[in-house]
Amino acid sequence: MPLPAHMTVGQGQLAIDSGFTVALEGYTEPRLERARDRFFGTLTRETGIPFNVTPQTHPATLVIRTGAASDPVQQLGEDESYHLEVTAKGAQLTAPNPLGILHGLQTFLQLVTVTPKGFVVPAVTIDDKPRFPWRGLMIDSGRHFQPIPVIERNLDGMEAVKMNVFHWHLSEDQGFRIESKTFPLLQEKGSNGLYYTQQQVKDILGYARDRGIRVVPEFDMPCHTTSWFVGYPDLASAPGPFQISDRWGVFDGAMDPTRESTYEFLDKFIGEMTALFPDAYFHVGGDECNGKEWSSSSRIQAWMKAHGVKNNAALQSLFTARVQKIVAAHHKIAEGWDEVLQPDTPRDVVIQSWRGPAGLAAAAKQGNRVLLSNGYYIDLNQPASYHYLTDPLGGDAATLTPEQKALVLGGEATMWSEFTTPEIIDSRIWPRTAAIAERLWSPQDVRDVDSMYARLAVVSDKLVFYGLTHQSYSWPMLQRMSGESDPHALAVLASVVQPPEGYEREDLKEYNTSSPLNHLVDAAHPESDTAREFGNLASLIATGKATPEQWQQARAWLTLWRDNDAKLELTLTNSDLTEELMPLSKNLSQASTIGLQALDDLENHHAADASTVQANLQFLKTAEKPVAVLISKVFPAVEVLVQASGSAH
Amino acid sequence: MPLPAHMTVGQGQLAIDSGFTVALEGYTEPRLERARDRFFGTLTRETGIPFNVTPQTHPATLVIRTGAASDPVQQLGEDESYHLEVTAKGAQLTAPNPLGILHGLQTFLQLVTVTPKGFVVPAVTIDDKPRFPWRGLMIDSGRHFQPIPVIERNLDGMEAVKMNVFHWHLSEDQGFRIESKTFPLLQEKGSNGLYYTQQQVKDILGYARDRGIRVVPEFDMPCHTTSWFVGYPDLASAPGPFQISDRWGVFDGAMDPTRESTYEFLDKFIGEMTALFPDAYFHVGGDECNGKEWSSSSRIQAWMKAHGVKNNAALQSLFTARVQKIVAAHHKIAEGWDEVLQPDTPRDVVIQSWRGPAGLAAAAKQGNRVLLSNGYYIDLNQPASYHYLTDPLGGDAATLTPEQKALVLGGEATMWSEFTTPEIIDSRIWPRTAAIAERLWSPQDVRDVDSMYARLAVVSDKLVFYGLTHQSYSWPMLQRMSGESDPHALAVLASVVQPPEGYEREDLKEYNTSSPLNHLVDAAHPESDTAREFGNLASLIATGKATPEQWQQARAWLTLWRDNDAKLELTLTNSDLTEELMPLSKNLSQASTIGLQALDDLENHHAADASTVQANLQFLKTAEKPVAVLISKVFPAVEVLVQASGSAH
C-alpha cells in the first residue's frame, strides 16, 4: 500500500534470511547509503533477523541500480518511478534517480511476509510511478506543539507509504513554533517555550530529503496570527497588548494590511524563512479571516475608503497580493488556503482546497494549480473508507477539461492539533493516512474498500516497525485511567467506541489549550475496527448472507460486550477519568443483550414482537447519542439486527 | 519502590491538576532546572495533564529546597538523602545537595495515583537515604551492541528506582564498542561498525550525571579480548590473524602478559579512557581466563620459567598487578571481577563478586571493598523474588565483622547480552531490576515478597511512562511471528511461558551472534506473572485456603488455556517461527484439562483415582521439560492440584 501502478506476480519466492545482502550500483551518493542502512534497520525490525550491514558489491541478494542524481532541491514533479523485479534467486531495483529507489525499497519492505519456510518476498515484477506529484501530510505544530521525535517518526511513516510533501504548519493563535533570528520575540513571547530551533529545522529538512520528502513551511496570515502580536503588537489591526490564545476556535485577530510597516516586517521575516527552507513553495495560509478587527478600526476603515477598498474580502485580497509579491521576490511560489483565490490571483499561486470540492474545481478553472484537502481532514475522525473514496478528480473536478485536470497536483492529509498531543498524534494520522496515500499514488480505478481495509490492517502492523506509536499509545493511557486496576475490561470498551466525527466534540464539552487529553475519547482510535467489522457482520446476518463462522463471531462479540459491564463497573468508579463511562458501558451491555436476542430470533425464524422491537430500537437510538464525548457504531449495527429480527420468518 | 527508610502517612491528599507548580529554592544549578523540566515531562506522561512549565517562584505546589552543590564528579558515598513532606496544601522537598533532590522527585512521581477526585499524592512525610552507596546496573554492549537510545532510556529507569552506578561493559570477544582515537583499529576492525563515538559517550556521561548516576566503564582484560586483537594482533598471546568472535562462550584468546609492549599499549589506552570517563573507578574485568594460550605458547612458558611464575593464575595475577598500577598512575581506582582477588591485591581495588557468595566474603575478609553481583544476574531469567531475597550482607557475608561488612559497597544487576537485542533488552532488565534496586536502597528487613510483587507491578506500569519498552516490546514480536494472523491466541500462550533459567538455553539450541532472537522465547517475559499467580492459586486451593474468587480465577485461566490450542493451531502452522510451539500449546491444553478435572474432584471432595493421578503426574513431569526453548510454570502448579486431588476427601 499504495498499490503499484503495474504489478505481475511471478513463481516462487525470495528467502529473507541472515544471508540477505544489498549492493548499490550505478550512480550513488551518501543519501542512498543511508537509505540502504535504514532499509536494513527496518528489515531487522520486521523480521528480527540481524543482517550483515557492511557494504556489499555485486553479487548481492538485492541489487540497486540508480541512473543519476536527483535535483539538489527536490522538485515538484520529479521522476519518482522505479522498477522492482523479485525472483526466487534475487531482486533488482532500478530507478532513474534516488527518489524511485527510496520508493522501491519501501515496496520491498511491504512485500516481506512470514511463511512456514521463514520470511520471504514473493516473486513479482513491478513498474511503478505516482498518479499525482504532490502527496502531502500537514502537521499543525501550532496548537499543540509536536516535538522533533514526533515529526521524525511521522516522516518515517510518510516514507513508508510514499508521501512526498511534509507541510509544516508553524504558527497559530496558540503558538509561534519556530525560531526567528530576525524577530526573536516571535518565539520568545509567542510561545510557551516550545518551538523548533533553526538547527532542529535544518536537521528535519535533511531527514525529510533523505526520505524523498519536500518540506513546505506554512506561516498562516493575516489571521490565525495572535501569537505574532504578543512580541510585535504593531503588526495587529487592533491595539495591544496581546496574549497567546488559550482557547480553540476562530479569533478576530488579524494583521493590519494598511500599514507599510507590516509588509516591511513580512519581507524581512519571509526573507529569513525562505533562506532556511529550500523548497520552491512557501505557504502563507490565508484562511478564516472574519474581518471583525478591520471593521471595528476607524483607522483601517478610513484607509479603505481613501484607497477605494470596498470590503474586507477585498482588503484581504490586497494583503494577499502584497505577500505573494514578497514571496515571489524571494524566489518562491506562494501557496494558500482557498480563501486566497481571487479573480486576480497570479496563475502560479497554488491553492489548497479545504472548504469543499467546489473550491478545487474553481481554482483549476481559473488556471491555478490546486491541491485537495477537503475530505482528507484526518483530525475529524472520519473512516478510512471516506478518505479513500475522496478523489482529487472526483466530485466537481470530474467535469474539468483535461488541461484543467492537469492543474490538480494531488492532495494533503491535514492533522490539525486541537485534540492531539504528542502521545496521541500517531493514532490520529495512522493508519488512515495510508489510505489517502494510496488514493494519491495508485491508479484512479483502485477503489475497492474491502481490499483497502484488509491491506490497511497489514500496513498498520508494518508501521509499528517504523517506530510509530499508533497502536501502542492506547494501553498506557488505559492503565493511567485505571490506576492500579486491571485495564483489560476498559480495553474491551475502548475497542468499540470512537470520538464523534466532524466538529461535534467541541460542542459536547469545552476544551482549551490546557485541557488534559487523557480520557477514553483520547485513548480510543478515531475509527473502531471492531465496531466496523461488527457492522459488516450485522449486515450480512440481516440479509441472510452470513456464514456460520460469522454468526459465531457476532455472538462471541455480543456476549463479551454484554458481560463486560459487570467486570468494569468497580474499576470505573475508582477514577475520575472513568466514572463518566458508566452509562456508556451499561448501554453497551444492554444493547448486546438486545443483539443476542435478535440473533436468537433470526436463527429460530421467530419474528420478534413488534412492540419489543420498537422499544429496543428506541433504546438504541438513545444509546447512539454521545456519552463522555464518545460514540459507538455498535449501536446502529445492533439496530440492523433488531430491524431484521422484526421481519424474521 | 524502593521503599523509603522512614515514612509516615498523613491525612488527606494533594491534588495534582493543571494548576500544579514547582519552585526551586536555595542552591540551584542548571541540572536542577533540567530535573524539574524532566519531572514535569514524566508527570505529564503519568497523568496526561499539561502543566505550566514556565519557571515559578514561591509560592508553588511543590517547593524544592537544595542545600548546596554536590561534588563536581559524583563520588561514591556522597550524601543522597532527602526529606519529602506532602500535605493536602502542598509539598516540600529538601536535600543537602542535588542528588537527594533527584531521588525525592522520583519518590514524588511514584506516589501519584488516580482517584475519583482526580490525580493525587497522599499526604506523607518521608526521610530517606540509601542503605548501600553503590547500586548499579551493568549493560553489556559488547556481545549485542546497544544503541544510545537504549542506554538513555535505561538510565531513565535507573533514575526512577534510585540506582546510581551505570557499569558500561564496552569490550568483548564479539565487539569493541567505543571509539579510541589513540588506537582507532580497536573499533574499526574490532567491531562490525557498531560502536559509540567519544562524543556519544560524553553525552551519556552528562545524561547520567543529570540523573545522579556515575558511569564506570569496563574494559575486560586480559581475556574476553578477541576484538582487540583484530586490529592489534601483537597484544595477543597466540599468533594472529584474528577475527571478531561470532559465537558465544569462553574463548582461549588472552593478552600477552609477558611483553612490555602490552603494558605500553594499555598505558596509552587507559590514559585515553580515564581522561574520557571522569569517575574515580575504572573496571578492568579479569574474568574467565582459561590460560590455554599461555600454556600452549613455548615463548610464554619460557618467560614464566625465567621469571619464576609458577602457573597461569600467577601469570594473570602479575598482569593484573601491572594493570592496576597503570590505572592508579592515571589517578583511578581499579575494579575487577572476583578472579582478580589475590593475596597481594592492593587494598583499594574494588572486587565485583559474580561467582558465588563466598567470593564476596573472602574479599571483605581480605580488606578489599566489594560489590555483589552473584544473585543479580538478570540475564538468567530468574524470578524477581530470588534477586530480591539475595542480600549483599546475607549468606556468607552475614558472619562478617562490622568492619568487614562496611567494606560491602552494595551490588550490581548485570545484563549480559547473548540473548538481548535492543528490541528485547528492556524486558530483561525491567521490572525485575527494581526489586534489586529496593534490596540495595531500603532497610535490610524490608523483605516481604508479596508486597514486593504487588508494588513491582505498579512500578512496572510507571516505568512505561519513562519510555521503557519492557511491556510494549512483546506484541509487535507476536505480530511478526504470526504474519497476517491475529496474534491474540499466541499472546495467551506467551503469557504463561518463559525462557529456562540459568545457562540452560545454550544447551537446548545452538546460538551465535547472527542468530535471530525472534522466537517466542525472546518475546516472552523472563518471569511469567500469570504462571506465578496461578501457582499461588494452586497452592491456596491445594491447602484449602482459597477464596471463591480465587477458585473462579483458577477455573477461568484453565478454561482459557484448555481452549486456546484449538484457536492457535492454524496460526502456528503459518510461520516457521511458530511451528515449533505446537507441542507446547497442546501440552498446555491437556494440562489444563487435567487441572480442571482436579478442581472438580477437589470441589466435590472426590478423591481422584490413583492410577489416573499417576498418569497425569507423569504427563505433567514430561510437559515440564523445555519445548521450543521454553518452559511453563503452569505445569508444576497443575501438579500441585493433581497431588491434592489424589488425597481429596
PDB file of C-alpha atoms in Angstrom, chain A residues 292-458:
ATOM      1  CA  LYS A 292     -14.034  41.980  12.582  1.00  0.00           C
ATOM      2  CA  GLU A 293     -10.969  43.933  13.641  1.00  0.00           C
ATOM      3  CA  TRP A 294     -10.803  45.609  10.270  1.00  0.00           C
ATOM      4  CA  SER A 295     -14.439  46.608  10.518  1.00  0.00           C
ATOM      5  CA  SER A 296     -14.071  47.958  14.028  1.00  0.00           C
ATOM      6  CA  SER A 297     -10.967  50.041  13.380  1.00  0.00           C
ATOM      7  CA  SER A 298     -11.814  53.560  12.266  1.00  0.00           C
ATOM      8  CA  ARG A 299      -8.232  53.972  11.088  1.00  0.00           C
ATOM      9  CA  ILE A 300      -8.471  50.947   8.820  1.00  0.00           C
ATOM     10  CA  GLN A 301     -11.936  51.885   7.634  1.00  0.00           C
ATOM     11  CA  ALA A 302     -10.681  55.352   6.731  1.00  0.00           C
ATOM     12  CA  TRP A 303      -7.752  53.860   4.840  1.00  0.00           C
ATOM     13  CA  MET A 304     -10.047  51.544   2.932  1.00  0.00           C
ATOM     14  CA  LYS A 305     -12.265  54.416   1.962  1.00  0.00           C
ATOM     15  CA  ALA A 306      -9.305  56.512   0.893  1.00  0.00           C
ATOM     16  CA  HIS A 307      -7.939  53.669  -1.247  1.00  0.00           C
ATOM     17  CA  GLY A 308     -11.260  52.557  -2.672  1.00  0.00           C
ATOM     18  CA  VAL A 309     -11.213  49.138  -0.977  1.00  0.00           C
ATOM     19  CA  LYS A 310     -14.838  48.233  -0.769  1.00  0.00           C
ATOM     20  CA  ASN A 311     -14.972  45.401   1.754  1.00  0.00           C
ATOM     21  CA  ASN A 312     -12.918  43.101   3.978  1.00  0.00           C
ATOM     22  CA  ALA A 313     -12.606  40.427   1.309  1.00  0.00           C
ATOM     23  CA  ALA A 314     -11.055  42.992  -0.989  1.00  0.00           C
ATOM     24  CA  LEU A 315      -8.766  44.123   1.823  1.00  0.00           C
ATOM     25  CA  GLN A 316      -7.567  40.571   2.405  1.00  0.00           C
ATOM     26  CA  SER A 317      -7.108  40.143  -1.315  1.00  0.00           C
ATOM     27  CA  LEU A 318      -4.933  43.220  -1.366  1.00  0.00           C
ATOM     28  CA  PHE A 319      -2.899  41.870   1.553  1.00  0.00           C
ATOM     29  CA  THR A 320      -2.513  38.516  -0.133  1.00  0.00           C
ATOM     30  CA  ALA A 321      -1.349  40.119  -3.344  1.00  0.00           C
ATOM     31  CA  ARG A 322       1.351  42.051  -1.475  1.00  0.00           C
ATOM     32  CA  VAL A 323       2.503  38.961   0.398  1.00  0.00           C
ATOM     33  CA  GLN A 324       2.587  36.951  -2.798  1.00  0.00           C
ATOM     34  CA  LYS A 325       4.846  39.597  -4.329  1.00  0.00           C
ATOM     35  CA  ILE A 326       7.147  39.393  -1.326  1.00  0.00           C
ATOM     36  CA  VAL A 327       7.275  35.624  -1.608  1.00  0.00           C
ATOM     37  CA  ALA A 328       7.969  35.887  -5.331  1.00  0.00           C
ATOM     38  CA  ALA A 329      10.703  38.444  -4.700  1.00  0.00           C
ATOM     39  CA  HIS A 330      12.362  35.827  -2.532  1.00  0.00           C
ATOM     40  CA  HIS A 331      12.167  33.403  -5.485  1.00  0.00           C
ATOM     41  CA  LYS A 332       9.434  31.216  -4.062  1.00  0.00           C
ATOM     42  CA  ILE A 333       5.989  30.262  -5.246  1.00  0.00           C
ATOM     43  CA  ALA A 334       3.210  31.141  -2.837  1.00  0.00           C
ATOM     44  CA  GLU A 335       0.630  28.658  -1.701  1.00  0.00           C
ATOM     45  CA  GLY A 336      -2.527  29.462   0.226  1.00  0.00           C
ATOM     46  CA  TRP A 337      -5.791  28.058   1.510  1.00  0.00           C
ATOM     47  CA  ASP A 338      -8.693  28.513  -0.859  1.00  0.00           C
ATOM     48  CA  GLU A 339      -9.703  31.865   0.627  1.00  0.00           C
ATOM     49  CA  VAL A 340      -6.708  33.405  -1.185  1.00  0.00           C
ATOM     50  CA  LEU A 341      -8.193  32.604  -4.571  1.00  0.00           C
ATOM     51  CA  GLN A 342      -9.465  35.829  -6.139  1.00  0.00           C
ATOM     52  CA  PRO A 343     -10.054  36.695  -9.771  1.00  0.00           C
ATOM     53  CA  ASP A 344      -6.710  38.478  -9.935  1.00  0.00           C
ATOM     54  CA  THR A 345      -4.675  35.846  -8.065  1.00  0.00           C
ATOM     55  CA  PRO A 346      -1.468  35.224 -10.005  1.00  0.00           C
ATOM     56  CA  ARG A 347      -1.534  31.987 -12.017  1.00  0.00           C
ATOM     57  CA  ASP A 348       1.481  30.457 -10.279  1.00  0.00           C
ATOM     58  CA  VAL A 349      -0.108  30.548  -6.809  1.00  0.00           C
ATOM     59  CA  VAL A 350      -1.026  27.077  -5.594  1.00  0.00           C
ATOM     60  CA  ILE A 351      -4.420  26.782  -3.922  1.00  0.00           C
ATOM     61  CA  GLN A 352      -5.041  24.285  -1.125  1.00  0.00           C
ATOM     62  CA  SER A 353      -8.727  23.500  -1.144  1.00  0.00           C
ATOM     63  CA  TRP A 354     -10.189  22.767   2.277  1.00  0.00           C
ATOM     64  CA  ARG A 355     -13.719  24.132   2.298  1.00  0.00           C
ATOM     65  CA  GLY A 356     -15.311  21.882  -0.288  1.00  0.00           C
ATOM     66  CA  PRO A 357     -14.884  20.215  -3.664  1.00  0.00           C
ATOM     67  CA  ALA A 358     -16.215  23.289  -5.463  1.00  0.00           C
ATOM     68  CA  GLY A 359     -13.161  25.301  -4.426  1.00  0.00           C
ATOM     69  CA  LEU A 360     -10.799  22.904  -6.101  1.00  0.00           C
ATOM     70  CA  ALA A 361     -12.684  22.983  -9.386  1.00  0.00           C
ATOM     71  CA  ALA A 362     -12.981  26.771  -9.246  1.00  0.00           C
ATOM     72  CA  ALA A 363      -9.234  27.183  -8.816  1.00  0.00           C
ATOM     73  CA  ALA A 364      -8.444  24.846 -11.687  1.00  0.00           C
ATOM     74  CA  LYS A 365     -10.958  26.611 -13.916  1.00  0.00           C
ATOM     75  CA  GLN A 366      -9.263  29.864 -13.145  1.00  0.00           C
ATOM     76  CA  GLY A 367      -5.963  28.298 -14.235  1.00  0.00           C
ATOM     77  CA  ASN A 368      -4.356  27.915 -10.819  1.00  0.00           C
ATOM     78  CA  ARG A 369      -2.754  24.738  -9.676  1.00  0.00           C
ATOM     79  CA  VAL A 370      -4.566  23.192  -6.765  1.00  0.00           C
ATOM     80  CA  LEU A 371      -4.369  20.550  -4.015  1.00  0.00           C
ATOM     81  CA  LEU A 372      -7.251  18.778  -2.363  1.00  0.00           C
ATOM     82  CA  SER A 373      -7.512  18.692   1.425  1.00  0.00           C
ATOM     83  CA  ASN A 374     -11.268  18.753   1.796  1.00  0.00           C
ATOM     84  CA  GLY A 375     -12.086  15.131   2.523  1.00  0.00           C
ATOM     85  CA  TYR A 376      -8.630  14.495   3.940  1.00  0.00           C
ATOM     86  CA  TYR A 377      -9.120  16.189   7.332  1.00  0.00           C
ATOM     87  CA  ILE A 378      -7.814  13.327   9.415  1.00  0.00           C
ATOM     88  CA  ASP A 379      -8.434  15.236  12.652  1.00  0.00           C
ATOM     89  CA  LEU A 380     -12.190  14.803  12.135  1.00  0.00           C
ATOM     90  CA  ASN A 381     -12.310  11.082  12.984  1.00  0.00           C
ATOM     91  CA  GLN A 382     -13.885  10.011   9.733  1.00  0.00           C
ATOM     92  CA  PRO A 383     -13.486   6.460   8.477  1.00  0.00           C
ATOM     93  CA  ALA A 384     -10.605   5.485   6.225  1.00  0.00           C
ATOM     94  CA  SER A 385     -13.136   4.485   3.582  1.00  0.00           C
ATOM     95  CA  TYR A 386     -14.437   8.065   3.400  1.00  0.00           C
ATOM     96  CA  HIS A 387     -10.968   9.482   2.833  1.00  0.00           C
ATOM     97  CA  TYR A 388     -10.136   6.664   0.448  1.00  0.00           C
ATOM     98  CA  LEU A 389     -13.086   7.336  -1.836  1.00  0.00           C
ATOM     99  CA  THR A 390     -12.444  11.070  -1.903  1.00  0.00           C
ATOM    100  CA  ASP A 391     -10.638  11.596  -5.193  1.00  0.00           C
ATOM    101  CA  PRO A 392      -8.899  14.840  -6.196  1.00  0.00           C
ATOM    102  CA  LEU A 393     -10.516  14.372  -9.616  1.00  0.00           C
ATOM    103  CA  GLY A 394     -13.855  13.237  -8.271  1.00  0.00           C
ATOM    104  CA  GLY A 395     -16.916  15.318  -7.500  1.00  0.00           C
ATOM    105  CA  ASP A 396     -16.885  18.746  -9.116  1.00  0.00           C
ATOM    106  CA  ALA A 397     -13.431  18.093 -10.532  1.00  0.00           C
ATOM    107  CA  ALA A 398     -14.689  15.201 -12.656  1.00  0.00           C
ATOM    108  CA  THR A 399     -16.147  17.687 -15.139  1.00  0.00           C
ATOM    109  CA  LEU A 400     -12.910  19.623 -15.613  1.00  0.00           C
ATOM    110  CA  THR A 401     -11.212  19.644 -19.010  1.00  0.00           C
ATOM    111  CA  PRO A 402      -8.031  17.566 -19.363  1.00  0.00           C
ATOM    112  CA  GLU A 403      -5.994  20.780 -19.210  1.00  0.00           C
ATOM    113  CA  GLN A 404      -7.754  21.844 -16.036  1.00  0.00           C
ATOM    114  CA  LYS A 405      -7.365  18.373 -14.539  1.00  0.00           C
ATOM    115  CA  ALA A 406      -3.640  18.626 -15.170  1.00  0.00           C
ATOM    116  CA  LEU A 407      -3.630  21.569 -12.736  1.00  0.00           C
ATOM    117  CA  VAL A 408      -4.738  19.277  -9.898  1.00  0.00           C
ATOM    118  CA  LEU A 409      -1.418  18.410  -8.267  1.00  0.00           C
ATOM    119  CA  GLY A 410      -2.702  15.957  -5.681  1.00  0.00           C
ATOM    120  CA  GLY A 411      -3.715  16.366  -2.093  1.00  0.00           C
ATOM    121  CA  GLU A 412      -2.754  16.624   1.515  1.00  0.00           C
ATOM    122  CA  ALA A 413      -3.985  14.966   4.678  1.00  0.00           C
ATOM    123  CA  THR A 414      -4.261  17.626   7.374  1.00  0.00           C
ATOM    124  CA  MET A 415      -3.600  16.903  11.017  1.00  0.00           C
ATOM    125  CA  TRP A 416      -4.974  19.863  12.972  1.00  0.00           C
ATOM    126  CA  SER A 417      -3.976  19.560  16.579  1.00  0.00           C
ATOM    127  CA  GLU A 418      -6.676  20.841  18.929  1.00  0.00           C
ATOM    128  CA  PHE A 419      -7.153  17.291  20.204  1.00  0.00           C
ATOM    129  CA  THR A 420      -3.730  15.911  19.501  1.00  0.00           C
ATOM    130  CA  THR A 421      -0.821  15.682  21.888  1.00  0.00           C
ATOM    131  CA  PRO A 422       2.498  14.007  21.087  1.00  0.00           C
ATOM    132  CA  GLU A 423       1.149  10.957  22.892  1.00  0.00           C
ATOM    133  CA  ILE A 424      -1.935  10.664  20.673  1.00  0.00           C
ATOM    134  CA  ILE A 425      -0.965  12.129  17.325  1.00  0.00           C
ATOM    135  CA  ASP A 426       0.296   8.986  15.605  1.00  0.00           C
ATOM    136  CA  SER A 427      -3.067   7.296  16.169  1.00  0.00           C
ATOM    137  CA  ARG A 428      -4.860  10.205  14.541  1.00  0.00           C
ATOM    138  CA  ILE A 429      -2.600  10.076  11.485  1.00  0.00           C
ATOM    139  CA  TRP A 430      -2.076   6.328  11.089  1.00  0.00           C
ATOM    140  CA  PRO A 431      -3.111   4.036   9.620  1.00  0.00           C
ATOM    141  CA  ARG A 432      -5.870   6.082   7.934  1.00  0.00           C
ATOM    142  CA  THR A 433      -3.392   8.335   6.142  1.00  0.00           C
ATOM    143  CA  ALA A 434      -2.073   5.278   4.306  1.00  0.00           C
ATOM    144  CA  ALA A 435      -5.473   5.083   2.578  1.00  0.00           C
ATOM    145  CA  ILE A 436      -5.054   8.703   1.441  1.00  0.00           C
ATOM    146  CA  ALA A 437      -1.520   7.918   0.304  1.00  0.00           C
ATOM    147  CA  GLU A 438      -2.903   5.141  -1.874  1.00  0.00           C
ATOM    148  CA  ARG A 439      -5.566   7.446  -3.308  1.00  0.00           C
ATOM    149  CA  LEU A 440      -2.853   9.901  -4.356  1.00  0.00           C
ATOM    150  CA  TRP A 441      -0.355   7.347  -5.682  1.00  0.00           C
ATOM    151  CA  SER A 442      -2.300   4.461  -7.207  1.00  0.00           C
ATOM    152  CA  PRO A 443      -4.392   4.459 -10.381  1.00  0.00           C
ATOM    153  CA  GLN A 444      -7.796   6.117 -10.061  1.00  0.00           C
ATOM    154  CA  ASP A 445      -9.660   2.843 -10.508  1.00  0.00           C
ATOM    155  CA  VAL A 446      -8.096   1.284  -7.415  1.00  0.00           C
ATOM    156  CA  ARG A 447     -11.158   1.803  -5.215  1.00  0.00           C
ATOM    157  CA  ASP A 448     -12.094  -1.485  -3.553  1.00  0.00           C
ATOM    158  CA  VAL A 449     -12.864  -0.597   0.077  1.00  0.00           C
ATOM    159  CA  ASP A 450     -12.718  -4.159   1.408  1.00  0.00           C
ATOM    160  CA  SER A 451      -9.331  -4.691  -0.190  1.00  0.00           C
ATOM    161  CA  MET A 452      -8.191  -1.361   1.231  1.00  0.00           C
ATOM    162  CA  TYR A 453      -9.200  -2.271   4.788  1.00  0.00           C
ATOM    163  CA  ALA A 454      -7.570  -5.692   4.530  1.00  0.00           C
ATOM    164  CA  ARG A 455      -4.317  -4.169   3.323  1.00  0.00           C
ATOM    165  CA  LEU A 456      -4.555  -1.236   5.732  1.00  0.00           C
ATOM    166  CA  ALA A 457      -4.501  -3.670   8.666  1.00  0.00           C
ATOM    167  CA  VAL A 458      -1.264  -5.177   7.339  1.00  0.00           C
TER     168      VAL A 458
END
